[in-house]
Short mmCIF file of C-alpha atoms in Angstrom, two decimals:
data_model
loop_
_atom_site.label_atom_id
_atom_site.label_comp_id
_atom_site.label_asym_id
_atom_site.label_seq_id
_atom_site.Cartn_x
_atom_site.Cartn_y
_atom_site.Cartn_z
CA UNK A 1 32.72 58.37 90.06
CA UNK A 2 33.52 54.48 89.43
CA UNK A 3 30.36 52.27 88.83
CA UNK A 4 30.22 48.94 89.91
CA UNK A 5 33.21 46.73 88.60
CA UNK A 6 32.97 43.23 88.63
CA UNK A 7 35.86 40.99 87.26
CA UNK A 8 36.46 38.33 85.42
CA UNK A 9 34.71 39.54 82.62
CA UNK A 10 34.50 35.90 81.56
CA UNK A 11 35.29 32.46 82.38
CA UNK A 12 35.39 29.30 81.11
CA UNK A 13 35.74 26.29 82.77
CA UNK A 14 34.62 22.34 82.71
CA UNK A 15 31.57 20.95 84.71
CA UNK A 16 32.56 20.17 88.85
CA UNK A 17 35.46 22.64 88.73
CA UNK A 18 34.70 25.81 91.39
CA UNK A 19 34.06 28.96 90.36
CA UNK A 20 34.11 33.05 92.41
CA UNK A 21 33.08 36.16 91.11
CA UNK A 22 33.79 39.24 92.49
CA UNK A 23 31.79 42.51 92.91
CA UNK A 24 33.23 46.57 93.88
CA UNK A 25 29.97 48.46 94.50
CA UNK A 26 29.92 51.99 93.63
CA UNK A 27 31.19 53.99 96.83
CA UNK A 28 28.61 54.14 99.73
CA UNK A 29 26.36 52.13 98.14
CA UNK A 30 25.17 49.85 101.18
CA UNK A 31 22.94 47.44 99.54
CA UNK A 32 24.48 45.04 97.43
CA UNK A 33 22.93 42.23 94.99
CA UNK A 34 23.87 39.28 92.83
CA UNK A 35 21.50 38.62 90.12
CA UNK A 36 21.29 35.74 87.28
CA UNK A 37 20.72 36.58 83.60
CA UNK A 38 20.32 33.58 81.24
CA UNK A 39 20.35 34.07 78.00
CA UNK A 40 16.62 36.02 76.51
CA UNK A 41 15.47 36.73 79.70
CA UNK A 42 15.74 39.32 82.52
CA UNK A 43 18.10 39.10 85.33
CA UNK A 44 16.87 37.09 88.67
CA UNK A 45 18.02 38.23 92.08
CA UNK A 46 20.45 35.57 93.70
CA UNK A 47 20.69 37.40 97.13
CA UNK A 48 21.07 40.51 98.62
CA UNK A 49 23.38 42.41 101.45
CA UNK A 50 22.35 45.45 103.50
CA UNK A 51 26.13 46.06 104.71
CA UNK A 52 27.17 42.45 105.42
CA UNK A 53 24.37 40.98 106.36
CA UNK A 54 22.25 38.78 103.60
CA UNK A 55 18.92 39.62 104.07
CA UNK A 56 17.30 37.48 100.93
CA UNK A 57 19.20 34.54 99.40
CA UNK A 58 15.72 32.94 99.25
CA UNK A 59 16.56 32.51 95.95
CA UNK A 60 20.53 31.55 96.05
CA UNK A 61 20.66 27.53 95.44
CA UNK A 62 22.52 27.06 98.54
CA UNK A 63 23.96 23.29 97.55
CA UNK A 64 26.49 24.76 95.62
CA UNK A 65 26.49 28.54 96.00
CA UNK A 66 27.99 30.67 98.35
CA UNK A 67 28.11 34.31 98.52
CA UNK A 68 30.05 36.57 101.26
CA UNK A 69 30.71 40.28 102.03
CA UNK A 70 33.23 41.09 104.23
CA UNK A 71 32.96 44.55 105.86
CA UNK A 72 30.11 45.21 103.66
CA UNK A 73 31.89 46.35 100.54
CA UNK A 74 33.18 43.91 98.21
CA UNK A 75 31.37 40.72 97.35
CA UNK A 76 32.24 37.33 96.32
CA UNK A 77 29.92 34.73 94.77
CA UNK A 78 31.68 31.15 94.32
CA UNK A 79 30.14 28.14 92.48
CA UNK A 80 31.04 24.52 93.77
CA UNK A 81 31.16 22.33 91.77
CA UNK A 82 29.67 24.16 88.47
CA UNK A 83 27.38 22.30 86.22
CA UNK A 84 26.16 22.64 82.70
CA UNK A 85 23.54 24.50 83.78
CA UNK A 86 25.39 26.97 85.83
CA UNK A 87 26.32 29.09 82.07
CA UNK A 88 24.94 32.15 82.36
CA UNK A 89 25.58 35.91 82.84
CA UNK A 90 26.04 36.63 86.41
CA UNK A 91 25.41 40.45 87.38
CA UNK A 92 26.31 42.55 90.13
CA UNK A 93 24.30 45.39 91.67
CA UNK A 94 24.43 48.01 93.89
CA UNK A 95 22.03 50.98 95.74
CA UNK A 96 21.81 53.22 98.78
CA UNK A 97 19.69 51.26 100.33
CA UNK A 98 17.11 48.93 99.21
CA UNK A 99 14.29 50.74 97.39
CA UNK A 100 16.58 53.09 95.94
CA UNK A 101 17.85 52.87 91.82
CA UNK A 102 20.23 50.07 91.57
CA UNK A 103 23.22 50.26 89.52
CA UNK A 104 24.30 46.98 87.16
CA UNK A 105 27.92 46.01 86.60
CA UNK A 106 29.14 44.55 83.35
CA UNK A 107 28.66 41.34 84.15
CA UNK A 108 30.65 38.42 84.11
CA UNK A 109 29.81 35.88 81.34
CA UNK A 110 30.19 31.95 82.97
CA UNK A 111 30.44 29.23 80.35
CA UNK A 112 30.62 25.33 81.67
CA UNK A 113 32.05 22.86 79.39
CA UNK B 1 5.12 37.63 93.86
CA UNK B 2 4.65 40.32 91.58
CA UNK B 3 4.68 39.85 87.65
CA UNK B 4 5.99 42.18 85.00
CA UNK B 5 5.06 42.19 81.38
CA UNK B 6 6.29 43.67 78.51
CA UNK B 7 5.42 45.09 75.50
CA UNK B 8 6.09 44.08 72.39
CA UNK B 9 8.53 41.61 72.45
CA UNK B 10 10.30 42.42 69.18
CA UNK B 11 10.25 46.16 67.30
CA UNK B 12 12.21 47.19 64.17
CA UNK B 13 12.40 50.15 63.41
CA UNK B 14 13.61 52.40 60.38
CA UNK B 15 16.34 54.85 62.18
CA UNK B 16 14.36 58.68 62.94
CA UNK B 17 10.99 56.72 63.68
CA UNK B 18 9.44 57.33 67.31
CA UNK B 19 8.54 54.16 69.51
CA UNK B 20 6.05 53.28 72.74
CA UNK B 21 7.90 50.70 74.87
CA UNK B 22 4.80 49.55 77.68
CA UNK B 23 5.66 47.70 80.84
CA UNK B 24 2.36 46.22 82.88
CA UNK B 25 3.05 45.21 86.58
CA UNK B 26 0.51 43.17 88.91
CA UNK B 27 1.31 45.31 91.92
CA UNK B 28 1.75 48.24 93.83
CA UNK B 29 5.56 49.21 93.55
CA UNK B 30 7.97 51.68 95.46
CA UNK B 31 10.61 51.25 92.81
CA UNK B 32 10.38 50.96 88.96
CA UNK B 33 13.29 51.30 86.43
CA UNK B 34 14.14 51.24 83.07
CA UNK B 35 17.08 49.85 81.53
CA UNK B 36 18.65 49.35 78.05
CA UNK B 37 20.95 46.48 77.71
CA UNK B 38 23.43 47.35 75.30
CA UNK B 39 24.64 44.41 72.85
CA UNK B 40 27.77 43.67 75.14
CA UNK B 41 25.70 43.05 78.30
CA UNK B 42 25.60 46.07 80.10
CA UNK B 43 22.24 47.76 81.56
CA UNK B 44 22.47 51.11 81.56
CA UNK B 45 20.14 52.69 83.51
CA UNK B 46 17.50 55.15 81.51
CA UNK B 47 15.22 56.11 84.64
CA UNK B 48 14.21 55.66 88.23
CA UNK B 49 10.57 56.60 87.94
CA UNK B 50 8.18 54.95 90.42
CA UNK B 51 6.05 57.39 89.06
CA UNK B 52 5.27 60.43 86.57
CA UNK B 53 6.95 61.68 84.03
CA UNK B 54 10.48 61.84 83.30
CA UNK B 55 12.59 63.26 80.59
CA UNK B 56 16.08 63.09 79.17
CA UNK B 57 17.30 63.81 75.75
CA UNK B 58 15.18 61.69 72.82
CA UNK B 59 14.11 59.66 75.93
CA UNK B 60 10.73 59.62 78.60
CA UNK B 61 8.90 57.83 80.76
CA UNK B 62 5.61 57.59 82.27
CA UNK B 63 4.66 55.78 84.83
CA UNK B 64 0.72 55.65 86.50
CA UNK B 65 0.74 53.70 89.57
CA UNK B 66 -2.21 53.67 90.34
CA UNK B 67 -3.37 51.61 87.16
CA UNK B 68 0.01 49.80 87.25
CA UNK B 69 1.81 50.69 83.96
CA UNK B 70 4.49 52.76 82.50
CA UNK B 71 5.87 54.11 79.37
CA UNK B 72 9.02 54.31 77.63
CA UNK B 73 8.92 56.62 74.42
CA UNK B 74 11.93 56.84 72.34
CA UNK B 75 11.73 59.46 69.30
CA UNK B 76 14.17 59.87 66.65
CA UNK B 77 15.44 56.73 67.26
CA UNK B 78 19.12 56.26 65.99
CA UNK B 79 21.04 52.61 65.40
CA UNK B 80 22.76 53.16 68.59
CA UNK B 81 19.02 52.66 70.39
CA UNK B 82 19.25 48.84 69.49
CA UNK B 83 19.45 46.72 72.35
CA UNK B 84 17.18 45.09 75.03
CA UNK B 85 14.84 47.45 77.12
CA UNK B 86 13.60 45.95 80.32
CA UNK B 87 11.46 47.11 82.87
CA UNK B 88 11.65 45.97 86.37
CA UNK B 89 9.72 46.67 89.89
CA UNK B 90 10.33 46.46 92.92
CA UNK B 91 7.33 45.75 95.48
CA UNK B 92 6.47 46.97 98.65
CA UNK B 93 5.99 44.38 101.81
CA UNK B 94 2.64 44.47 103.53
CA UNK B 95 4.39 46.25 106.01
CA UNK B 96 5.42 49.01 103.86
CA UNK B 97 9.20 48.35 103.94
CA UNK B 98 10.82 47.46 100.28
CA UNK B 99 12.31 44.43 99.53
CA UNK B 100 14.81 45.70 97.75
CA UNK B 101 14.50 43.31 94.68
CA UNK B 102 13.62 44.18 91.55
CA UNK B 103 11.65 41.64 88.99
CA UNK B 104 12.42 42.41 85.60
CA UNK B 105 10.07 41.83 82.98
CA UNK B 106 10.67 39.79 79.41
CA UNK B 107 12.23 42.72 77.75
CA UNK B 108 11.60 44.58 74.56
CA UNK B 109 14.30 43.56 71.61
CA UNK B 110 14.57 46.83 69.92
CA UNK B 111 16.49 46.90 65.92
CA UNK B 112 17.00 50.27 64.87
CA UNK B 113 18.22 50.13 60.67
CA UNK B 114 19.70 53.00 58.76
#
């Protein structure tokens, strides 16, 4: 069975341009996250779907990002306009349901020039 | 919200040597899992295991809820063990429904030489 796929592996691009990343959960997964890794620490949830419904994006900077889920499988997280600050790894989960192991995509590696 | 510590921060190892990997959480959890982050970024998961004991291959955990910690043991560890380990939780609300998100702690840079 496929685990979670997220594409583009990486991406470069200069400060104020916009940004998406995109997220396949594994197969009947229903919950879906987006989390934040910088670089020597542990990943930080972004926000979370149950189907397509966010239920926490308490922590999703909402100035500038966006996140969607449309018919609560694949995901999209967009940046606009990036900043410096904004270079990170940006990971993509996915479980059952909430409570439940969560399974990590590779990743996709953002760097802001 | 809940905090997750772990423990050490750095271990080197000589390869065939055995290790203790700790993780120390502040609160009562429904989930709790153990990752090692490979050196191109990807967590692979090692084990769901909100509590007990759990075994696979070289690898087990332990995890006592009740005094909120768990183990990670790693024997006969081999180069290819190098990598982050991380520990993360996921708390219950007051209500008893899970939030879902999981706080990960510091991690544990494991090196692993021939």
């Amino acid at each position: 069975e496929a685990g979670v796929v997220q594409s583009p592996r990486y991406k470069i691009i200069e400060k104020k341009q916009p940004v998406a990343f995109w997220c396949n959960p594994i197969s009947g997964h229903n919950t879906l996250y987006w989390y934040l890794q910088n670089l020597g620490q542990g990943p930080e949830l972004l926000i979370r779907y149950e189907n397509e419904e966010a239920v926490d994006d308490s922590q999703l900077p909402k100035d500038r990002f966006s996140a969607e889920r449309l018919k609560g499988v694949d995901s999209t997280l967009k940046i606009q306009p990036a900043e410096l600050g904004d270079s990170a790894v940006y990971l993509c989960a996915s479980s059952l349901e909430a409570g439940t192991p969560q399974y990590f995509g590779a990743g996709t590696r953002l760097s802001v020039l | 919200g809940i905090q997750v510590e772990q423990s050490p921060p750095d271990l080197i190892l000589q390869e065939g040597a055995n290790s203790t990997l700790r993780c120390n959480f502040s609160d009562s959890v429904n989930n709790l899992q153990w990752f090692h982050q490979n050196p191109w970024g990807q967590l692979i998961n090692l084990f769901y295991i909100p509590s007990g004991t759990k075994q696979n291959g070289r690898l087990s955990a332990t995890t006592v809820a009740t005094e909120r910690y768990s183990l990670l043991y790693i024997s006969s560890s081999q180069t290819t063990d190098s990598g982050v380990y991380f520990c993360a939780v996921g708390s219950r609300t007051a209500g008893g429904t899970s939030y879902g998100k999981l706080t990960f702690g510091q991690g544990t840079i494991l090196t692993v030489h021939p």
